[in-house]
CSV table of C-alpha atoms in Angstrom, one decimal:
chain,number,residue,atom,x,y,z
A,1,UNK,CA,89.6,96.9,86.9
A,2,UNK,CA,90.1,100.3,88.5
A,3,UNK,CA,90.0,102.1,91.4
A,4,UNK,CA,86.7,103.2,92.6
A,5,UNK,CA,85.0,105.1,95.3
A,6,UNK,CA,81.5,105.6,96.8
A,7,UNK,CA,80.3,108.2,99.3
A,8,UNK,CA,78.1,107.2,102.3
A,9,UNK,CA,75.8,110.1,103.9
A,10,UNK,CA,73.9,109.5,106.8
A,11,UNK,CA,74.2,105.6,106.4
A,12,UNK,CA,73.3,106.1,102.8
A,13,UNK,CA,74.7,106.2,99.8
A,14,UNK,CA,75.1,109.0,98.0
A,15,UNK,CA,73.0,109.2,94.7
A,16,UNK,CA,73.3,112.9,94.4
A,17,UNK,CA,76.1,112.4,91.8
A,18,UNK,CA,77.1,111.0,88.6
A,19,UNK,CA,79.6,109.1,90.3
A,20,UNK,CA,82.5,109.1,92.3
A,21,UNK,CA,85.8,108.0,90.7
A,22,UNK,CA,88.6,108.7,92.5
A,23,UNK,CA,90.9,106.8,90.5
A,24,UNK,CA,90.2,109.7,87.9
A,25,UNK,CA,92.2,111.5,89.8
A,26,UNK,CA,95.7,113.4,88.9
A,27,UNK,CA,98.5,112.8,91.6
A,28,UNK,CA,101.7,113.1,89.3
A,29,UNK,CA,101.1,115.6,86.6
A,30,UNK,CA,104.9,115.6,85.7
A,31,UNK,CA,105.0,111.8,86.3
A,32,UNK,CA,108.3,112.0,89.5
A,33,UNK,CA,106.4,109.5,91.8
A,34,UNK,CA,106.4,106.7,88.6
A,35,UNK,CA,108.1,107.5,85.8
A,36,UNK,CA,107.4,104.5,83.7
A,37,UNK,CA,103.2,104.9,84.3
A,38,UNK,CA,100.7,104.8,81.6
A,39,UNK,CA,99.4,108.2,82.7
A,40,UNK,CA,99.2,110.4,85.7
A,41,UNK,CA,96.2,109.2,87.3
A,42,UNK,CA,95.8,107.5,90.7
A,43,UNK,CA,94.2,104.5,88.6
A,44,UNK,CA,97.2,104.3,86.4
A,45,UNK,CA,99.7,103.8,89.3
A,46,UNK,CA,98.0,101.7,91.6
A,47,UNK,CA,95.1,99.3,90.1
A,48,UNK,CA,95.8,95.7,89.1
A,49,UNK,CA,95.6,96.7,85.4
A,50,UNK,CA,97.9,100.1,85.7
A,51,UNK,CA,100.7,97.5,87.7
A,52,UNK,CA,100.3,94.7,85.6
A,53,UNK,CA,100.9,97.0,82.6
A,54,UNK,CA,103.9,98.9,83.5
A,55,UNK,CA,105.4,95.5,85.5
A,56,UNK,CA,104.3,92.5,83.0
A,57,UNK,CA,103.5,90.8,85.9
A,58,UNK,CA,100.1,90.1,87.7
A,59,UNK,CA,99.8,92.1,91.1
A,60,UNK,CA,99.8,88.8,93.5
A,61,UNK,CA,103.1,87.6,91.4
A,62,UNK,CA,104.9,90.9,92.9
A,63,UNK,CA,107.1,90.2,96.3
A,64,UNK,CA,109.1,93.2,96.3
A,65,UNK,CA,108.1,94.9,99.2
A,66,UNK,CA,109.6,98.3,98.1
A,67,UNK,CA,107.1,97.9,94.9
A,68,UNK,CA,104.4,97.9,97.1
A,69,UNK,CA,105.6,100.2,99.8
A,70,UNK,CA,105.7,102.9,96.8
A,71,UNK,CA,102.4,102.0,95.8
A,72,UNK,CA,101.0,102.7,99.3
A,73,UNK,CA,103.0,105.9,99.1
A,74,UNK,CA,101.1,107.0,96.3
A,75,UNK,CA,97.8,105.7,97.4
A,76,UNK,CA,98.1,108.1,100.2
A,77,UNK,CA,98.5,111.0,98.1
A,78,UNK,CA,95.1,109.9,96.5
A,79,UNK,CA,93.3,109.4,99.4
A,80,UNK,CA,94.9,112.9,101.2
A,81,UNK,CA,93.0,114.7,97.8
A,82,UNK,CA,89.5,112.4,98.6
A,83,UNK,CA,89.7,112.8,102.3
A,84,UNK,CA,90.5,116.9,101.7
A,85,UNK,CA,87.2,117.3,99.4
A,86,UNK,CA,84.6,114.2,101.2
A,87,UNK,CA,85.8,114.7,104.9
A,88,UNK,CA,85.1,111.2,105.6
A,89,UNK,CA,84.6,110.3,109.1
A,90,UNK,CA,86.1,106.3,108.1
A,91,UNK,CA,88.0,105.6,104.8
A,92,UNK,CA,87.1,101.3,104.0
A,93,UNK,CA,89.9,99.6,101.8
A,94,UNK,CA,89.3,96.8,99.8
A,95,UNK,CA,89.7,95.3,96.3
A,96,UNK,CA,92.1,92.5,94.7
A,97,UNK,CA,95.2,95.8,95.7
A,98,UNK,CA,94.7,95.5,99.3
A,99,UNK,CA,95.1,91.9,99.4
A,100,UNK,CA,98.4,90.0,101.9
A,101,UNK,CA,100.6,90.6,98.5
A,102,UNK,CA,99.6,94.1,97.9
A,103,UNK,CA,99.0,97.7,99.2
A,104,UNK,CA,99.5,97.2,103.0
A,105,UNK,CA,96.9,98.9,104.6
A,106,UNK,CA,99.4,100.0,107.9
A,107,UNK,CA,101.7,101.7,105.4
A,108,UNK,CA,99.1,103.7,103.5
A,109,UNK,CA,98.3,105.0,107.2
A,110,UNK,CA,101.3,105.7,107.9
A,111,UNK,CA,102.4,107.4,104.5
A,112,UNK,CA,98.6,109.4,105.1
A,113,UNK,CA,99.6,110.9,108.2
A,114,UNK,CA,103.0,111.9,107.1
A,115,UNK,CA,101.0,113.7,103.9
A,116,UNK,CA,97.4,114.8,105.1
A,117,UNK,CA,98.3,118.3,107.2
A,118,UNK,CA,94.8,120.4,106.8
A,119,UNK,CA,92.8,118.2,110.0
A,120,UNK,CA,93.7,117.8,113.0
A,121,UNK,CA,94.2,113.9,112.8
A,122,UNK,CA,93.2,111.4,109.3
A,123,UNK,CA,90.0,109.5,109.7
A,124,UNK,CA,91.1,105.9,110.2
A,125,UNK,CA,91.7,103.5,107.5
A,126,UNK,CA,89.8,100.2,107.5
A,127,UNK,CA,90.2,96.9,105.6
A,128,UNK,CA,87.2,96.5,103.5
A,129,UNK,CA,85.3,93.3,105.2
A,130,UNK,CA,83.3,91.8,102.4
A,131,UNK,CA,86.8,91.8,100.7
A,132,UNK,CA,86.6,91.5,97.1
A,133,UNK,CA,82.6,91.8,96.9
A,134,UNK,CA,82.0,94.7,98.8
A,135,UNK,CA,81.2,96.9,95.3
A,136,UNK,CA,79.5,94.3,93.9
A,137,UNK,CA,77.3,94.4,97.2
A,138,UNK,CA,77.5,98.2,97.3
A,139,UNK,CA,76.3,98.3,94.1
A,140,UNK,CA,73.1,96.3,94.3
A,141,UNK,CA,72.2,98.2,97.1
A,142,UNK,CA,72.7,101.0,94.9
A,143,UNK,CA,70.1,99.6,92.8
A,144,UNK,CA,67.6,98.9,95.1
């Protein structure tokens, strides 16, 4: 539905917030990385409902590799801004975005590196492994 985030502190997660939502996030206030976006958040660009709205098409019906190469491209610039203000030791991927057709994970890191300058190196970028279910899972520990 979106793009979300969650903070984990000391093997915890963090419940000193209202919430995190990254995909709030502005990363083209005069809209030059995607013209055609509904908006100039990160959510608008890169979730399954900001692509499928400015394509027509469903995410996994997308082969064009350059689509998604941009879409990594602008995922990085989101994730420099989260990684600049969290300082995350390990950023986890995941979602229906990061799937085989999709945001390539390798391409993110690179675009990352070539875009976060403030630390001495990026905190690596991992594939989420509970796939799909890892907020659904991250949220019922949430609840506990």
């Amino acid at each position: 539905t979106g793009v979300g985030g969650v903070r984990i502190i000391d093997g915890k997660i963090d419940r000193k917030s209202i919430g995190f939502e990254p995909g709030h996030q502005i990363v083209d206030m005069d809209k030059t990385l995607i013209s055609d976006a509904d908006g100039i958040t990160l959510g608008n660009y890169i979730s399954g409902r900001g692509v499928e709205k400015r394509t027509g098409k469903k995410p996994f019906e997308i082969t064009d590799n350059g689509f998604w190469d941009k879409m990594a491209r602008v995922l990085a610039v989101g994730l420099n801004n989260t990684i600049v203000h969290w300082s995350p030791d390990v950023v986890v991927l995941g979602g229906s975005m990061m799937k085989e057709v999709g945001i390539s994970v390798d391409k993110t890191d690179e675009y990352l590196k070539e875009t976060l300058k403030i630390f001495p190196q990026t905190p690596p970028l991992k594939r989420a492994e509970l796939g799909d279910l890892g907020g659904l899972y991250g949220a019922l520990v949430y609840n506990q």
